[in-house]
Short mmCIF file of C-alpha atoms in Angstrom, two decimals:
data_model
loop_
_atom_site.label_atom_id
_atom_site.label_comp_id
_atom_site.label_asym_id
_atom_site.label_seq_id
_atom_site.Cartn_x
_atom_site.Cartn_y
_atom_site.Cartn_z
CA UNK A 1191 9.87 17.97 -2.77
CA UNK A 1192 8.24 16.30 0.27
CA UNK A 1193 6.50 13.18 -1.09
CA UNK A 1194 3.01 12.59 -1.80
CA UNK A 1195 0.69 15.27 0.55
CA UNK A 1196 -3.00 14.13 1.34
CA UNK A 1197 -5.40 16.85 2.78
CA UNK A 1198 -7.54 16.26 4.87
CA UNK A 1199 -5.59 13.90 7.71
CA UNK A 1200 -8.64 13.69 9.30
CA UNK A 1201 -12.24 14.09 8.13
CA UNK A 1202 -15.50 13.13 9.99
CA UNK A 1203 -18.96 13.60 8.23
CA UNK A 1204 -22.72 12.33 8.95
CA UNK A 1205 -24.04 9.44 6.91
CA UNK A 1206 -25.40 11.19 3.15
CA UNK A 1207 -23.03 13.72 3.42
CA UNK A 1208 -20.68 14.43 0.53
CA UNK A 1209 -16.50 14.46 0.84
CA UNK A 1210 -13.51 15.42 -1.21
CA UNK A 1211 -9.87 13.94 -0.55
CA UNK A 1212 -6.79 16.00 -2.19
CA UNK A 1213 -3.74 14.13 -3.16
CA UNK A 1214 -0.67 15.75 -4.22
CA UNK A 1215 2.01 13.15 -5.88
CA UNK A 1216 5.53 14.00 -6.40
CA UNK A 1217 5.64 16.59 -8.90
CA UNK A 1218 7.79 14.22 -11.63
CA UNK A 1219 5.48 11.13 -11.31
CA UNK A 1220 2.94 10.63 -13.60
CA UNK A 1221 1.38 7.75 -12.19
CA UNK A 1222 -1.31 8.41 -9.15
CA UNK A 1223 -2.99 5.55 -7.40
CA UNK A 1224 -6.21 5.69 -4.72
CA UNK A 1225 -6.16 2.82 -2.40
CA UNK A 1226 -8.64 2.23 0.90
CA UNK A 1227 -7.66 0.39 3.88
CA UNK A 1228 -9.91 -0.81 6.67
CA UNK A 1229 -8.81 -1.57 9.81
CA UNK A 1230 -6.78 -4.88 10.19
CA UNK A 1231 -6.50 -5.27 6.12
CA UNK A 1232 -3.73 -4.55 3.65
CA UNK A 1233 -4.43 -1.78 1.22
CA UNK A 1234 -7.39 -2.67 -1.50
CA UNK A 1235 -6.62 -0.87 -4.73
CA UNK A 1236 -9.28 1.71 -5.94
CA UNK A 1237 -8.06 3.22 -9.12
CA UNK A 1238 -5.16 4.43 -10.77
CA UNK A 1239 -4.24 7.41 -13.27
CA UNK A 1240 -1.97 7.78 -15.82
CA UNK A 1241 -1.10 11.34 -16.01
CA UNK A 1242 -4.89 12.64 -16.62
CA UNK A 1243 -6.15 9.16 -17.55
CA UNK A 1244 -8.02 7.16 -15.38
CA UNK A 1245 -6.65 4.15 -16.64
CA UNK A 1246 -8.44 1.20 -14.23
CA UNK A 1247 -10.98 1.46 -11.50
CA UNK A 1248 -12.13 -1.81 -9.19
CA UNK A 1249 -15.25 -3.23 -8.40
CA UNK A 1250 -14.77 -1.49 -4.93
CA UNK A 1251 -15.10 2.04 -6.58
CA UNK A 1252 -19.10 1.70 -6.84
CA UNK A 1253 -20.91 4.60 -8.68
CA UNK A 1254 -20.97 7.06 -5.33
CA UNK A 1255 -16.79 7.65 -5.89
CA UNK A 1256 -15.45 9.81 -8.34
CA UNK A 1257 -11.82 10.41 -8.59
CA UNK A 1258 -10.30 12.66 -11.24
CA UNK A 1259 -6.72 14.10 -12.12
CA UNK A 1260 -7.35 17.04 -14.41
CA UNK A 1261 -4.47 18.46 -15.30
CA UNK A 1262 -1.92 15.08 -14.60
CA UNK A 1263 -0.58 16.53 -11.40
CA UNK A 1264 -2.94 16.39 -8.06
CA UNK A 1265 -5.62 14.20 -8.16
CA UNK A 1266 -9.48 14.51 -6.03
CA UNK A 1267 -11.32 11.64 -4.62
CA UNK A 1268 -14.99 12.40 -4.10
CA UNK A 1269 -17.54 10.12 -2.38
CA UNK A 1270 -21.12 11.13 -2.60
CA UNK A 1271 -23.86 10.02 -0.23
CA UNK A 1272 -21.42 8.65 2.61
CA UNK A 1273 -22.43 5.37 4.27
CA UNK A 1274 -20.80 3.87 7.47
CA UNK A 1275 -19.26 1.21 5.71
CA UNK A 1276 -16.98 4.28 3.74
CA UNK A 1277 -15.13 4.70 6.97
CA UNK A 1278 -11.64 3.79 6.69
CA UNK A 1279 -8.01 5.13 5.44
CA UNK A 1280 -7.66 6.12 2.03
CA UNK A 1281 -4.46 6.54 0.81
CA UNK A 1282 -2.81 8.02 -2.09
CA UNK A 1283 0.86 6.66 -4.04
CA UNK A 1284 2.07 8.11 -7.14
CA UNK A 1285 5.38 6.04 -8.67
CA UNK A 1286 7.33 6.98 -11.92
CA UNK A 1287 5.91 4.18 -14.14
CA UNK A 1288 5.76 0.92 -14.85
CA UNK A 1289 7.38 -0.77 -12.82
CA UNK A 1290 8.79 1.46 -10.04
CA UNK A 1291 7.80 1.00 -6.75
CA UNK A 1292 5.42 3.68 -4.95
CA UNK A 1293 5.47 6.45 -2.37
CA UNK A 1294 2.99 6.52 -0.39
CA UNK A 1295 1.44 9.65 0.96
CA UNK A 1296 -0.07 9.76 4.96
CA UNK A 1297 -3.40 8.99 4.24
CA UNK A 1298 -6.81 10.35 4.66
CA UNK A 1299 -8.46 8.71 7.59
CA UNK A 1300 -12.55 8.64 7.16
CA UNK A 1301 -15.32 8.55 9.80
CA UNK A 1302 -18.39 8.23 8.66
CA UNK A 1303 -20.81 8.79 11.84
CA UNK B 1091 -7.06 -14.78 -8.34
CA UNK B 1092 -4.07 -12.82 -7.01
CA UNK B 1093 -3.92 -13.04 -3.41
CA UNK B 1094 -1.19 -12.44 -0.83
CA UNK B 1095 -1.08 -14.14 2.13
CA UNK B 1096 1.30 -13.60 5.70
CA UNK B 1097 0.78 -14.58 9.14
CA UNK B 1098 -0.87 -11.64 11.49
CA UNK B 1099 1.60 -11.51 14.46
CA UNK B 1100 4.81 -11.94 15.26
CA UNK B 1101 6.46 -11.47 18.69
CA UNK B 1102 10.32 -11.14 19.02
CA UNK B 1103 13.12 -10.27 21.69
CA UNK B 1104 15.23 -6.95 21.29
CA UNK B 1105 18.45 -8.03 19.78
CA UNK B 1106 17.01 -11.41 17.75
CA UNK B 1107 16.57 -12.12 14.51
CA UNK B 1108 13.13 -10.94 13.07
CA UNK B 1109 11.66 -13.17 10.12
CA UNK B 1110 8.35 -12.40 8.23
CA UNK B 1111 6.93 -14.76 5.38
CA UNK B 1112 4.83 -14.32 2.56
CA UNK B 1113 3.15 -16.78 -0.03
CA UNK B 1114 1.49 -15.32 -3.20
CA UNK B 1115 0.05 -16.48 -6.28
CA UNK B 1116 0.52 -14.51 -9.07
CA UNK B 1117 3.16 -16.05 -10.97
CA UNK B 1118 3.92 -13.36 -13.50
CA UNK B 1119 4.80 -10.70 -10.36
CA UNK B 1120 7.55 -8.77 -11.40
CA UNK B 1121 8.51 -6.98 -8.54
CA UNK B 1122 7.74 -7.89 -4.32
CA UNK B 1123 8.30 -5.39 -1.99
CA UNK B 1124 8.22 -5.05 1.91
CA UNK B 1125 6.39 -1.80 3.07
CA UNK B 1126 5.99 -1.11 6.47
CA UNK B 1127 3.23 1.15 8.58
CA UNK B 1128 3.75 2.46 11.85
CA UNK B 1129 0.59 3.46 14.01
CA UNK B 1130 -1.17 6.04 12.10
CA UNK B 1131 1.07 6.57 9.23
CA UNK B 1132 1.25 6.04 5.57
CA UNK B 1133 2.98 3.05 4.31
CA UNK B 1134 6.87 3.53 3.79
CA UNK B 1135 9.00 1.19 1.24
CA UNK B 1136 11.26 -0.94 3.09
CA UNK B 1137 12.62 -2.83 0.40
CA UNK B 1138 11.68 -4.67 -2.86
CA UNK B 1139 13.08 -7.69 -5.01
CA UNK B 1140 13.00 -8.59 -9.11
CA UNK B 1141 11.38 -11.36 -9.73
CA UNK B 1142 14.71 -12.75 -10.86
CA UNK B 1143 16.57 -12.40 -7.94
CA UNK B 1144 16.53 -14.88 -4.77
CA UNK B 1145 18.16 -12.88 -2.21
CA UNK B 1146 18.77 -8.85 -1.10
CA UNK B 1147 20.32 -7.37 1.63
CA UNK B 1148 20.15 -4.22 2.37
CA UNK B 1149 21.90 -3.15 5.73
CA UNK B 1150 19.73 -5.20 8.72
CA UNK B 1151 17.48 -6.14 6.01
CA UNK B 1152 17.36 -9.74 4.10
CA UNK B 1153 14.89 -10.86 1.35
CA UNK B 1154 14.59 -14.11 0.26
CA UNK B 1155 12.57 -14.86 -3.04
CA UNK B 1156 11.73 -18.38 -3.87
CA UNK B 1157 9.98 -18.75 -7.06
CA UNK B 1158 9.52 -22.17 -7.49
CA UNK B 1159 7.43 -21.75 -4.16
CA UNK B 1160 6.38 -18.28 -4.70
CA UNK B 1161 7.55 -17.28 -0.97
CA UNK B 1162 8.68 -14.69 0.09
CA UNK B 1163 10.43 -13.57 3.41
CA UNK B 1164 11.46 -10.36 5.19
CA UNK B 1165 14.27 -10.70 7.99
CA UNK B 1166 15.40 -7.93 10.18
CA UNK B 1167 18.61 -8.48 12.11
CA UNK B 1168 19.15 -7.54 15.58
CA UNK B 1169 15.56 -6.06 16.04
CA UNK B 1170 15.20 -3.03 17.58
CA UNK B 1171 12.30 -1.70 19.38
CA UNK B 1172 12.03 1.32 16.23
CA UNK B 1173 10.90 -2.26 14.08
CA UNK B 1174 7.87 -2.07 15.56
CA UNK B 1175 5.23 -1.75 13.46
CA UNK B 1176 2.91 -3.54 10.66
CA UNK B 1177 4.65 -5.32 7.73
CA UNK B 1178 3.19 -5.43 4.42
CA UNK B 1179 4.18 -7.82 1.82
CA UNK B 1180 2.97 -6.86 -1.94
CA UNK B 1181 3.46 -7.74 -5.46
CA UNK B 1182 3.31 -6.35 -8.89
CA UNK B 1183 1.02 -7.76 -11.19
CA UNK B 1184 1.42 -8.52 -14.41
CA UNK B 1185 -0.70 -5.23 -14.99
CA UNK B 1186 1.45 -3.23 -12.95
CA UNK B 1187 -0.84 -2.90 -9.42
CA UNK B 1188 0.36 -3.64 -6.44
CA UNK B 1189 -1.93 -6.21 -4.38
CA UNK B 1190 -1.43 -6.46 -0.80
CA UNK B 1191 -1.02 -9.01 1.90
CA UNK B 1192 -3.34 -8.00 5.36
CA UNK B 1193 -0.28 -7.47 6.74
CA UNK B 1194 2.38 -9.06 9.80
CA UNK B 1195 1.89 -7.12 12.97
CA UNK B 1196 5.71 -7.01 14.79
CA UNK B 1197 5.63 -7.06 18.24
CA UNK B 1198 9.16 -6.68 20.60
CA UNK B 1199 9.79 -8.01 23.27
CA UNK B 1200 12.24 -6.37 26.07
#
């Protein structure tokens, strides 16, 4: 196992455009966690999953994201109608439960042009 | 609210003692942790504490929880020019997310 994968590293897209972010978590952790982080700021919590449950979402998660983790295992973070103020890294953790510490995955890094 | 706060910057000579603070608020935090980023990477786990600890070493690595104050620090012996990088300190809430400080920004000196 290689720790949590993200796909894309990179992505740039014009304003109004739609993306998609993969996350793979380790395969025997059934929590999953989306977290955004602009430049010069600590990580701002998005949402986190339960196995297939989307357990929480933040205020920050307006009604243009959509994240979903169908069958419990990789989970897809979609933002429709990109604006400039999306850019920034969003990264994935997954952790074993309550309680345990995550793992971090590289991070999708956003331009939104 | 919850809120985590640590200075931006610290500079420090190869070979001293590196030492990174961290005030939070959230009394109920059951776990703190250390993560650190390096330019362009994800955030790796350093090190974390139970809320009923006070101290943990771990090789050049020292955490010191105080409670009553609810500080936290992060020192890194004989600091190497590898340590470079952006700490994070965190906490677990009491519903189990981890909430961020903005992060300490390492800087070594030759």
């Amino acid at each position: 196992d290689t720790g949590v994968s993200q796909d894309p590293r990179h992505k740039i897209t014009k304003r109004g455009q739609n993306v998609t972010f993969r996350c793979d978590p380790i395969s025997e952790h059934n929590r999953l966690y989306w977290y955004r982080q602009t430049l010069g700021q600590g990580p701002e919590f998005l949402t986190y999953f339960q196995n297939e449950a989307q357990l929480e979402k933040s205020r920050l998660l307006s009604d243009r994201f959509s994240a979903e983790r169908p069958k419990g295992s990789f989970s897809t973070l979609e933002i429709q109608r990109t604006e400039q103020g999306d850019s920034a890294m969003y990264l994935c953790a997954s952790s074993r439960g309550q309680g345990y510490g995550y793992t971090f995955g590289s991070g999708t890094r956003l331009t939104v042009v | 609210g919850e809120d985590v706060e640590q200075s931006l910057f610290l500079s420090v000579r190869e070979g001293d003692s590196s030492v990174i603070n961290c005030t939070y608020t959230d009394s109920s935090s059951t776990y703190l942790y250390w993560y650190k980023q390096e330019p362009g990477a994800g955030l790796q786990l350093l090190t974390y504490i139970f809320s009923n600890m006070d101290m943990k070493q771990d090789q050049r690595l020292t955490v010191l929880l105080n409670k009553k104050d609810k500080h936290l620090s992060l020192r890194i012996a004989d600091t190497q020019t590898g340590d470079s990088a952006i700490y994070f300190c965190a906490e677990m809430n009491r519903d189990d997310k981890i909430i961020f400080g903005k992060g300490t920004r390492l800087h070594i000196l030759p």
